C-alpha cells in the first residue's frame, strides 16, 4: 500500500527543502524545480497522482512557504 499522500508531501518537503537566505535567485524557478522533483519522488513512492495533496498550486504554495525567509525581530523588539 502506498504511503498517505499528505504525510509523504509533508515529510518530503521537510527533508528536501531548506530556506536559503543567501539565495538571490529567482524563487519561482526554484519552486518549479522542486515541484518537479517532488512529483517525481511521489511517482516512485507510488502515490496516486490524482490525489489533491499533489495539486500543483498546493505544492507551489507549500514549497514557497518552506523556502521563503522569515525575518526575525531584533532582540528586545515587540512581537
CSV table of C-alpha atoms in Angstrom, one decimal:
chain,number,residue,atom,x,y,z
A,1,UNK,CA,0.0,0.0,0.0
A,2,UNK,CA,1.2,3.5,-0.9
A,3,UNK,CA,2.1,6.0,1.8
A,4,UNK,CA,-0.5,8.6,2.9
A,5,UNK,CA,-0.1,11.5,0.3
A,6,UNK,CA,-0.3,14.2,3.0
A,7,UNK,CA,2.4,12.6,5.1
A,8,UNK,CA,4.5,11.9,2.0
A,9,UNK,CA,4.4,15.6,0.9
A,10,UNK,CA,5.0,17.0,4.4
A,11,UNK,CA,7.9,14.6,5.1
A,12,UNK,CA,9.5,15.1,1.6
A,13,UNK,CA,9.4,18.9,1.9
A,14,UNK,CA,10.8,18.8,5.4
A,15,UNK,CA,13.7,16.5,4.3
A,16,UNK,CA,14.5,18.1,1.0
A,17,UNK,CA,13.6,21.8,1.1
A,18,UNK,CA,15.6,24.4,3.0
A,19,UNK,CA,15.4,28.1,3.4
A,20,UNK,CA,18.4,29.7,1.9
A,21,UNK,CA,18.7,33.3,3.0
A,22,UNK,CA,21.8,33.7,0.8
A,23,UNK,CA,20.0,32.6,-2.3
A,24,UNK,CA,19.3,35.7,-4.5
A,25,UNK,CA,18.0,33.6,-7.4
A,26,UNK,CA,14.5,33.5,-8.9
A,27,UNK,CA,12.3,31.9,-6.2
A,28,UNK,CA,9.7,30.9,-8.8
A,29,UNK,CA,12.3,29.0,-10.8
A,30,UNK,CA,13.5,27.3,-7.6
A,31,UNK,CA,9.9,26.4,-6.6
A,32,UNK,CA,9.2,25.0,-10.1
A,33,UNK,CA,12.3,22.8,-10.0
A,34,UNK,CA,11.4,21.5,-6.5
A,35,UNK,CA,7.8,20.7,-7.6
A,36,UNK,CA,9.2,18.6,-10.4
A,37,UNK,CA,11.5,16.7,-8.0
A,38,UNK,CA,8.7,16.2,-5.5
A,39,UNK,CA,6.3,15.0,-8.2
A,40,UNK,CA,8.9,12.5,-9.5
A,41,UNK,CA,9.5,11.2,-6.0
A,42,UNK,CA,5.8,10.8,-5.4
A,43,UNK,CA,5.5,8.7,-8.5
A,44,UNK,CA,8.4,6.5,-7.4
A,45,UNK,CA,6.7,6.1,-4.0
A,46,UNK,CA,3.5,5.0,-5.9
A,47,UNK,CA,1.4,7.9,-4.5
A,48,UNK,CA,-1.7,8.3,-6.6
A,49,UNK,CA,-1.0,11.3,-8.8
A,50,UNK,CA,-4.7,12.4,-8.8
A,51,UNK,CA,-4.6,13.0,-5.0
A,52,UNK,CA,-5.5,16.6,-4.0
A,53,UNK,CA,-2.3,16.8,-1.9
A,54,UNK,CA,-0.3,16.7,-5.2
A,55,UNK,CA,-2.2,19.6,-6.8
A,56,UNK,CA,0.4,21.8,-8.4
A,57,UNK,CA,-0.9,25.0,-6.8
A,58,UNK,CA,-0.9,23.5,-3.4
A,59,UNK,CA,2.6,22.1,-3.9
A,60,UNK,CA,3.9,25.5,-5.1
A,61,UNK,CA,2.4,27.2,-2.0
A,62,UNK,CA,3.8,24.7,0.4
A,63,UNK,CA,7.3,24.7,-1.1
A,64,UNK,CA,7.4,28.5,-1.4
A,65,UNK,CA,6.4,28.8,2.3
A,66,UNK,CA,9.2,26.4,3.2
A,67,UNK,CA,11.9,28.3,1.4
A,68,UNK,CA,10.9,31.9,2.0
A,69,UNK,CA,13.0,33.7,4.5
A,70,UNK,CA,11.0,34.9,7.6
A,71,UNK,CA,12.6,37.9,9.1
A,72,UNK,CA,13.4,37.6,12.8
A,73,UNK,CA,12.7,40.5,15.0
A,74,UNK,CA,15.6,42.3,16.6
A,75,UNK,CA,16.4,41.3,20.2
A,76,UNK,CA,14.1,43.0,22.5
A,77,UNK,CA,11.7,44.1,19.8
A,78,UNK,CA,7.9,43.8,20.4
A,79,UNK,CA,6.5,40.8,18.6
